[in-house]
Short mmCIF file of C-alpha atoms in Angstrom, two decimals:
data_model
loop_
_atom_site.label_atom_id
_atom_site.label_comp_id
_atom_site.label_asym_id
_atom_site.label_seq_id
_atom_site.Cartn_x
_atom_site.Cartn_y
_atom_site.Cartn_z
CA MET A 259 32.99 7.46 -36.42
CA LEU A 260 32.43 10.69 -34.50
CA LYS A 261 28.89 9.62 -33.51
CA ARG A 262 30.19 6.33 -32.13
CA VAL A 263 32.80 8.09 -29.97
CA GLN A 264 30.17 10.50 -28.65
CA HIS A 265 27.83 7.60 -27.90
CA ASP A 266 30.59 5.74 -26.03
CA GLU A 267 31.44 8.88 -24.04
CA LYS A 268 27.80 9.26 -22.99
CA ARG A 269 27.62 5.62 -21.89
CA TRP A 270 30.84 5.93 -19.85
CA GLY A 271 29.58 9.18 -18.36
CA LYS A 272 26.35 7.52 -17.21
CA ALA A 273 28.27 4.57 -15.76
CA LEU A 274 30.58 6.92 -13.89
CA ILE A 275 27.64 8.87 -12.46
CA ALA A 276 25.98 5.63 -11.33
CA CYS A 277 29.18 4.48 -9.57
CA LEU A 278 29.59 7.84 -7.86
CA ALA A 279 25.96 7.72 -6.70
CA LEU A 280 26.51 4.28 -5.19
CA LEU A 281 29.62 5.47 -3.37
CA ALA A 282 27.76 8.49 -2.03
CA LEU A 283 24.91 6.28 -0.84
CA THR A 284 27.21 4.01 1.16
CA ALA A 285 29.05 7.01 2.59
CA CYS A 286 25.87 8.53 4.04
CA GLY A 287 25.45 5.66 6.50
CA LEU A 288 22.37 4.01 5.00
CA SER A 289 22.07 0.33 5.72
CA PRO A 290 19.40 -2.27 4.95
CA MET A 291 16.51 -2.52 7.42
CA TYR A 292 17.13 -6.21 7.99
CA ALA A 293 20.93 -6.21 7.84
CA GLY A 294 21.93 -9.51 9.42
CA GLY A 295 18.83 -11.37 8.22
CA ALA A 296 16.31 -13.01 10.53
CA SER A 297 18.86 -13.17 13.36
CA SER A 298 19.37 -9.39 13.51
CA GLY A 299 18.14 -7.42 16.47
CA ALA A 300 15.64 -5.52 14.36
CA ALA A 301 14.12 -8.69 12.88
CA GLN A 302 13.93 -10.35 16.30
CA GLY A 303 12.23 -7.27 17.75
CA ILE A 304 9.75 -7.13 14.89
CA ALA A 305 8.91 -10.80 15.31
CA ALA A 306 8.30 -10.22 19.04
CA VAL A 307 5.33 -7.93 18.40
CA ASP A 308 1.96 -9.33 19.50
CA ILE A 309 -1.06 -7.94 17.66
CA PRO A 310 -4.36 -8.43 19.50
CA ALA A 311 -7.58 -8.78 17.52
CA ILE A 312 -8.78 -5.57 15.86
CA GLN A 313 -12.52 -4.95 15.51
CA GLY A 314 -14.35 -5.18 12.22
CA ARG A 315 -13.59 -6.53 8.78
CA GLY A 316 -10.96 -3.84 8.21
CA GLY A 317 -9.35 -4.80 11.52
CA TRP A 318 -9.22 -8.44 10.51
CA LEU A 319 -7.61 -7.50 7.19
CA ILE A 320 -5.04 -5.23 8.86
CA LYS A 321 -4.19 -7.81 11.54
CA ASN A 322 -3.55 -10.49 8.89
CA ALA A 323 -1.39 -8.12 6.83
CA LEU A 324 0.60 -7.05 9.91
CA ASP A 325 1.08 -10.68 11.01
CA ALA A 326 2.49 -11.47 7.57
CA ARG A 327 4.83 -8.47 7.56
CA LEU A 328 6.03 -8.52 11.15
CA GLY A 329 6.59 -12.27 11.48
CA VAL A 330 9.85 -12.21 9.46
CA ALA A 331 11.93 -14.11 12.04
CA GLY A 332 9.38 -16.76 12.95
CA GLN A 333 7.75 -17.23 16.35
CA VAL A 334 9.35 -15.38 19.25
CA THR A 335 8.09 -14.76 22.80
CA PRO A 336 6.16 -11.46 22.66
CA GLN A 337 8.01 -8.46 24.07
CA TYR A 338 5.78 -5.80 22.54
CA ARG A 339 2.08 -5.31 21.89
CA LEU A 340 0.66 -3.29 19.01
CA ASP A 341 -2.68 -1.77 20.01
CA VAL A 342 -4.70 -0.60 17.00
CA ARG A 343 -7.94 1.38 16.79
CA LEU A 344 -9.56 1.81 13.39
CA ASP A 345 -11.86 4.41 11.96
CA ASP A 346 -13.49 3.16 8.76
CA SER A 347 -15.91 5.51 7.05
CA LEU A 348 -17.72 5.81 3.76
CA GLU A 349 -18.91 9.23 2.62
CA ALA A 350 -20.84 10.44 -0.40
CA LEU A 351 -18.89 12.68 -2.75
CA GLY A 352 -20.83 13.07 -5.96
CA VAL A 353 -24.52 13.82 -5.56
CA LEU A 354 -26.57 14.22 -8.71
CA ASN A 355 -29.60 16.50 -9.28
CA ASP A 356 -31.99 13.69 -8.35
CA ASP A 357 -30.19 13.20 -4.97
CA THR A 358 -28.55 9.95 -6.04
CA ILE A 359 -24.93 9.34 -5.13
CA SER A 360 -22.53 8.85 -8.03
CA ARG A 361 -19.23 8.67 -6.12
CA GLU A 362 -18.13 7.61 -2.64
CA ARG A 363 -14.96 7.99 -0.67
CA ARG A 364 -13.78 5.21 1.66
CA ILE A 365 -11.47 6.38 4.43
CA LEU A 366 -9.49 4.05 6.67
CA ARG A 367 -7.50 5.52 9.55
CA ALA A 368 -5.59 3.65 12.24
CA ARG A 369 -4.24 4.98 15.51
CA TYR A 370 -1.70 2.59 16.91
CA GLN A 371 0.62 2.29 19.87
CA LEU A 372 3.61 0.01 20.30
CA VAL A 373 3.81 -0.94 23.98
CA GLU A 374 6.74 -2.69 25.64
CA LEU A 375 5.21 -5.50 27.70
CA ALA A 376 7.89 -5.59 30.43
CA THR A 377 7.57 -1.91 31.38
CA GLY A 378 4.28 -0.79 29.86
CA ALA A 379 6.13 2.05 28.12
CA VAL A 380 4.64 3.36 24.89
CA LEU A 381 7.47 3.25 22.33
CA LEU A 382 5.43 4.52 19.40
CA ASP A 383 2.16 6.43 19.21
CA ALA A 384 1.21 7.18 15.62
CA THR A 385 -1.50 7.21 13.00
CA ALA A 386 -1.70 5.87 9.48
CA GLY A 387 -4.44 6.23 6.96
CA SER A 388 -5.50 6.19 3.38
CA ASP A 389 -8.59 6.76 1.28
CA ALA A 390 -10.01 5.63 -2.04
CA GLY A 391 -12.67 6.86 -4.43
CA ILE A 392 -15.43 4.51 -5.53
CA ASP A 393 -17.82 4.92 -8.45
CA VAL A 394 -21.42 4.12 -7.53
CA VAL A 395 -23.05 2.29 -10.41
CA SER A 396 -26.59 1.07 -11.06
CA SER A 397 -25.73 -2.44 -9.87
CA GLU A 398 -25.86 -2.58 -6.08
CA TYR A 399 -23.76 -5.77 -6.14
CA ALA A 400 -21.01 -4.05 -8.14
CA THR A 401 -20.99 -1.08 -5.76
CA ILE A 402 -20.74 -3.33 -2.69
CA ALA A 403 -17.95 -5.33 -4.35
CA ALA A 404 -16.08 -2.09 -5.12
CA GLU A 405 -16.48 -0.92 -1.50
CA GLN A 406 -15.11 -4.22 -0.19
CA LYS A 407 -12.19 -4.21 -2.63
CA ALA A 408 -11.39 -0.64 -1.63
CA LEU A 409 -11.33 -1.73 2.03
CA GLU A 410 -8.99 -4.62 1.20
CA ASN A 411 -6.59 -2.34 -0.68
CA LEU A 412 -6.70 0.35 2.01
CA ALA A 413 -6.06 -2.21 4.75
CA LEU A 414 -2.94 -3.44 2.95
CA GLU A 415 -1.67 0.11 2.45
CA VAL A 416 -2.30 1.13 6.07
CA ALA A 417 -0.71 -2.10 7.34
CA ASP A 418 2.38 -1.43 5.20
CA ARG A 419 2.75 2.04 6.69
CA MET A 420 2.28 0.73 10.21
CA ALA A 421 4.74 -2.13 9.74
CA THR A 422 7.35 0.24 8.35
CA GLN A 423 7.02 2.64 11.27
CA VAL A 424 7.15 -0.22 13.81
CA ALA A 425 10.22 -1.66 12.07
CA VAL A 426 11.99 1.71 12.08
CA THR A 427 11.19 2.23 15.77
CA LEU A 428 12.44 -1.23 16.77
CA ARG A 429 15.50 -0.92 14.54
CA SER A 430 16.43 2.37 16.20
CA ARG A 431 15.88 0.79 19.59
CA ALA A 432 18.08 -2.21 18.69
CA ALA A 433 20.81 0.08 17.31
CA ALA A 434 20.77 2.06 20.55
CA GLY A 435 21.23 -1.22 22.46
CA GLN A 436 18.06 -0.99 24.52
#
């Protein structure tokens, strides 16, 4: 009987802590990014971002990922332009005694600027990047496939970071009433 009471007390204690944490979270002023849905100012601003073509395969992958993430409210007349410049590199990491490469590192970096079309003002000037390690194997096809898959994964990660920063910038701008 004593074990059951102690078990119930622990469960109630955990539930009480969870409730207090939720109350503290709402008291700190946090609110959802897209509060108000697709009709919110933040969502409308995000949907009004035009993304010109970005050079290279990595640029094509990033542009597609950004279009998918930033088009949350449908088609809106562009008010902003997101200019992106990519730096995609592949470097040898592991070099064996016979001068063969056993490991590579793929690095994808993006410098981007969010420009307001009406005024030409730069609202955001930032960078985002990521890297991945690739094992070089005896099959050239497998190595090329691994390099391409690494680029796809890196492009998605960099696009996520960029979209988040653009969303935060436009949300802050909408909250300020600009």
